[in-house]
Tab-separated table of C-alpha atoms and ligand atoms in Angstrom:
chain	number	residue	atom	x	y	z
A	1	MET	CA	-6.731	-7.916	18.974
A	2	GLN	CA	-4.730	-4.850	18.007
A	3	ILE	CA	-5.551	-2.263	15.344
A	4	GLY	CA	-3.259	-0.071	13.231
A	5	ILE	CA	-3.595	2.756	10.709
A	6	GLY	CA	-1.481	3.668	7.687
A	7	TYR	CA	-1.481	6.736	5.435
A	8	ASP	CA	0.722	7.628	2.455
A	9	VAL	CA	0.859	10.014	-0.516
A	10	HIS	CA	3.223	9.989	-3.499
A	11	ARG	CA	3.737	12.531	-6.274
A	12	LEU	CA	2.570	11.612	-9.823
A	13	VAL	CA	5.225	12.308	-12.457
A	14	ALA	CA	5.856	11.535	-16.124
A	15	GLY	CA	8.370	8.804	-16.931
A	16	ARG	CA	7.458	6.452	-14.083
A	17	LYS	CA	5.371	3.267	-14.073
A	18	LEU	CA	2.160	3.359	-12.046
A	19	VAL	CA	2.003	0.422	-9.641
A	20	LEU	CA	-0.879	0.153	-7.154
A	21	GLY	CA	-1.460	-2.913	-5.027
A	22	GLY	CA	1.254	-4.662	-7.020
A	23	VAL	CA	-0.660	-4.124	-10.287
A	24	LEU	CA	0.994	-2.299	-13.202
A	25	ILE	CA	-1.680	0.155	-14.385
A	26	PRO	CA	-1.536	1.743	-17.864
A	27	PHE	CA	-1.370	5.530	-17.273
A	28	GLU	CA	0.588	8.501	-18.590
A	29	LYS	CA	2.248	9.109	-15.221
A	30	GLY	CA	3.586	7.055	-12.339
A	31	LEU	CA	4.359	7.595	-8.677
A	32	LEU	CA	7.706	9.006	-7.648
A	33	GLY	CA	9.613	7.239	-4.889
A	34	HIS	CA	12.667	5.252	-3.914
A	35	SER	CA	10.934	1.880	-4.305
A	36	ASP	CA	8.207	1.324	-6.938
A	37	ALA	CA	6.264	3.914	-4.844
A	38	ASP	CA	3.218	1.654	-4.476
A	39	VAL	CA	1.291	3.985	-2.208
A	40	LEU	CA	-1.421	1.435	-1.394
A	41	VAL	CA	1.058	-1.219	-0.277
A	42	HIS	CA	2.973	1.369	1.784
A	43	ALA	CA	-0.217	2.321	3.643
A	44	VAL	CA	-0.915	-1.376	4.318
A	45	CYS	CA	2.644	-1.919	5.610
A	46	ASP	CA	2.223	1.016	8.005
A	47	ALA	CA	-1.143	-0.266	9.223
A	48	LEU	CA	0.351	-3.699	9.947
A	49	LEU	CA	3.456	-2.266	11.636
A	50	GLY	CA	1.292	0.112	13.652
A	51	ALA	CA	-1.013	-2.649	14.849
A	52	ALA	CA	1.984	-4.716	15.984
A	53	GLY	CA	3.664	-1.729	17.688
A	54	LEU	CA	6.625	-1.959	15.314
A	55	GLY	CA	7.041	1.680	14.241
A	56	ASP	CA	6.681	2.591	10.573
A	57	ILE	CA	7.859	1.686	7.081
A	58	GLY	CA	10.602	4.329	7.016
A	59	LEU	CA	12.147	2.819	10.128
A	60	HIS	CA	12.441	-0.674	8.622
A	61	PHE	CA	12.993	0.161	4.939
A	62	PRO	CA	14.825	3.514	4.841
A	63	ASP	CA	14.875	5.315	1.471
A	64	THR	CA	18.608	5.878	1.959
A	65	ASP	CA	19.193	2.117	1.680
A	66	LEU	CA	20.185	1.167	-1.881
A	67	GLN	CA	18.823	-2.387	-1.518
A	68	TYR	CA	15.292	-0.901	-1.606
A	69	LYS	CA	15.808	1.202	-4.749
A	70	ASN	CA	13.055	0.411	-7.302
A	71	ILE	CA	12.127	-2.697	-5.286
A	72	SER	CA	8.577	-4.077	-5.568
A	73	SER	CA	6.710	-2.870	-2.507
A	74	LEU	CA	5.101	-6.321	-2.290
A	75	THR	CA	8.555	-7.503	-1.159
A	76	LEU	CA	8.415	-4.936	1.649
A	77	LEU	CA	4.916	-6.151	2.534
A	78	ALA	CA	6.141	-9.764	2.642
A	79	GLU	CA	8.959	-8.729	5.019
A	80	THR	CA	6.474	-6.735	7.112
A	81	THR	CA	4.193	-9.779	7.324
A	82	ALA	CA	7.133	-11.892	8.528
A	83	MET	CA	7.894	-9.279	11.226
A	84	ILE	CA	4.373	-9.252	12.638
A	85	ARG	CA	4.234	-13.058	12.574
A	86	ASN	CA	7.503	-13.157	14.511
A	87	LYS	CA	5.700	-11.167	17.204
A	88	GLY	CA	2.962	-13.826	17.275
A	89	PHE	CA	0.305	-11.872	15.347
A	90	SER	CA	-1.887	-12.998	12.471
A	91	VAL	CA	-3.970	-10.728	10.232
A	92	ARG	CA	-7.724	-10.686	10.875
A	93	ASN	CA	-8.566	-8.145	8.140
A	94	ILE	CA	-7.235	-5.166	6.218
A	95	ASP	CA	-9.359	-2.340	4.806
A	96	THR	CA	-8.004	0.322	2.466
A	97	VAL	CA	-8.947	3.457	0.528
A	98	ILE	CA	-7.134	4.789	-2.535
A	99	PHE	CA	-7.476	8.547	-3.223
A	100	ALA	CA	-6.987	9.228	-6.926
A	101	GLU	CA	-8.605	11.529	-9.487
A	102	ALA	CA	-7.414	9.183	-12.273
A	103	PRO	CA	-7.011	6.481	-13.467
A	104	LYS	CA	-10.108	4.439	-12.673
A	105	ILE	CA	-9.224	1.882	-9.997
A	106	ASN	CA	-12.199	-0.447	-10.364
A	107	PRO	CA	-10.868	-2.620	-13.246
A	108	PHE	CA	-7.784	-3.463	-11.152
A	109	ARG	CA	-9.403	-3.838	-7.752
A	110	GLU	CA	-9.717	-7.642	-7.693
A	111	LYS	CA	-6.132	-8.179	-8.822
A	112	MET	CA	-4.889	-5.775	-6.114
A	113	ARG	CA	-6.912	-7.692	-3.560
A	114	GLU	CA	-5.439	-11.002	-4.737
A	115	ASN	CA	-1.899	-9.603	-4.614
A	116	LEU	CA	-2.316	-8.263	-1.086
A	117	ALA	CA	-4.011	-11.464	0.131
A	118	ALA	CA	-1.294	-13.693	-1.359
A	119	THR	CA	1.502	-11.555	0.112
A	120	VAL	CA	-0.028	-11.263	3.587
A	121	GLU	CA	-1.074	-14.939	3.321
A	122	VAL	CA	-4.749	-14.461	4.116
A	123	ASP	CA	-7.997	-15.249	2.316
A	124	PRO	CA	-8.911	-12.523	-0.241
A	125	GLY	CA	-12.115	-12.051	1.793
A	126	CYS	CA	-9.951	-10.548	4.572
A	127	ILE	CA	-8.816	-7.722	2.261
A	128	ASN	CA	-10.962	-4.826	1.056
A	129	ILE	CA	-10.010	-2.105	-1.429
A	130	LYS	CA	-12.011	1.073	-1.884
A	131	ALA	CA	-11.296	4.020	-4.138
A	132	THR	CA	-12.479	7.609	-4.190
A	133	THR	CA	-11.657	10.914	-5.857
A	134	THR	CA	-11.362	14.196	-3.989
A	135	GLU	CA	-13.804	15.833	-6.440
A	136	GLY	CA	-11.072	17.889	-8.051
A	137	LEU	CA	-9.905	19.404	-4.761
A	138	GLY	CA	-6.320	19.652	-3.539
A	139	ILE	CA	-3.147	18.000	-4.813
A	140	ILE	CA	-4.914	14.684	-5.422
A	141	GLY	CA	-7.829	16.342	-7.205
A	142	LYS	CA	-5.424	18.209	-9.482
A	143	GLY	CA	-3.754	14.900	-10.390
A	144	GLU	CA	-0.446	15.819	-8.756
A	145	GLY	CA	-0.443	12.780	-6.500
A	146	ILE	CA	-2.191	9.617	-5.313
A	147	GLY	CA	-2.874	8.792	-1.671
A	148	ALA	CA	-3.931	5.746	0.300
A	149	MET	CA	-5.143	4.879	3.774
A	150	SER	CA	-5.407	1.507	5.468
A	151	VAL	CA	-6.446	-0.060	8.725
A	152	ALA	CA	-5.373	-3.517	9.828
A	153	LEU	CA	-6.697	-5.692	12.633
A	154	LEU	CA	-4.318	-8.273	14.070
A	155	GLU	CA	-4.981	-11.085	16.526
A	156	LYS	CA	-2.650	-13.012	18.768
B	1	ZN	ZN1	5.254	5.518	0.280
C-alpha cells in the first residue's frame, strides 16, 4: 500500500464556468485556470501521482501546453489513472475535502462522487467527498477562491 496527498486552490472570477468534480455548478463566478480549473479533480490527481511516486500534476500536464487549454480535468484524471495502473497500482480509496464559502456543495456531492469513481474506475464506495467553509476567514472565506485536498491509498 502507498498513500499520497494532494492540495490545490484556484481563484474565483466572473465570466468563468464553475466545474467541481466534473459537475457544472450554477454560480455567478467560476475558477480561473488553464484547464477547466476543477480544483477537486486536480487535488485527486496530485494525491494519486503522489501515492505512485510520479511527481505532480504540473509535471505531467504543464499549463504552458496548449493541448490542455480549457480541457476537462476529468481527462487529466483518466490519464493519471492510466499512469498509476502502468506502474502496477490500483486505487483502494480516495478521500477529499472541498473548501468553499459558496456555493453549497451538498446537492452536487453524489454526482461528483460518480464522476470520480467512473473516471478512476472504482466503486463509488471507494470515493468520499466532504465540504467545509472557512467560516469567513481568509481568501476562501472572502469568496476569492476555492480549495481542495485529497488523500489516495493505492495497492499493488
Ligand atoms: Zn489546479
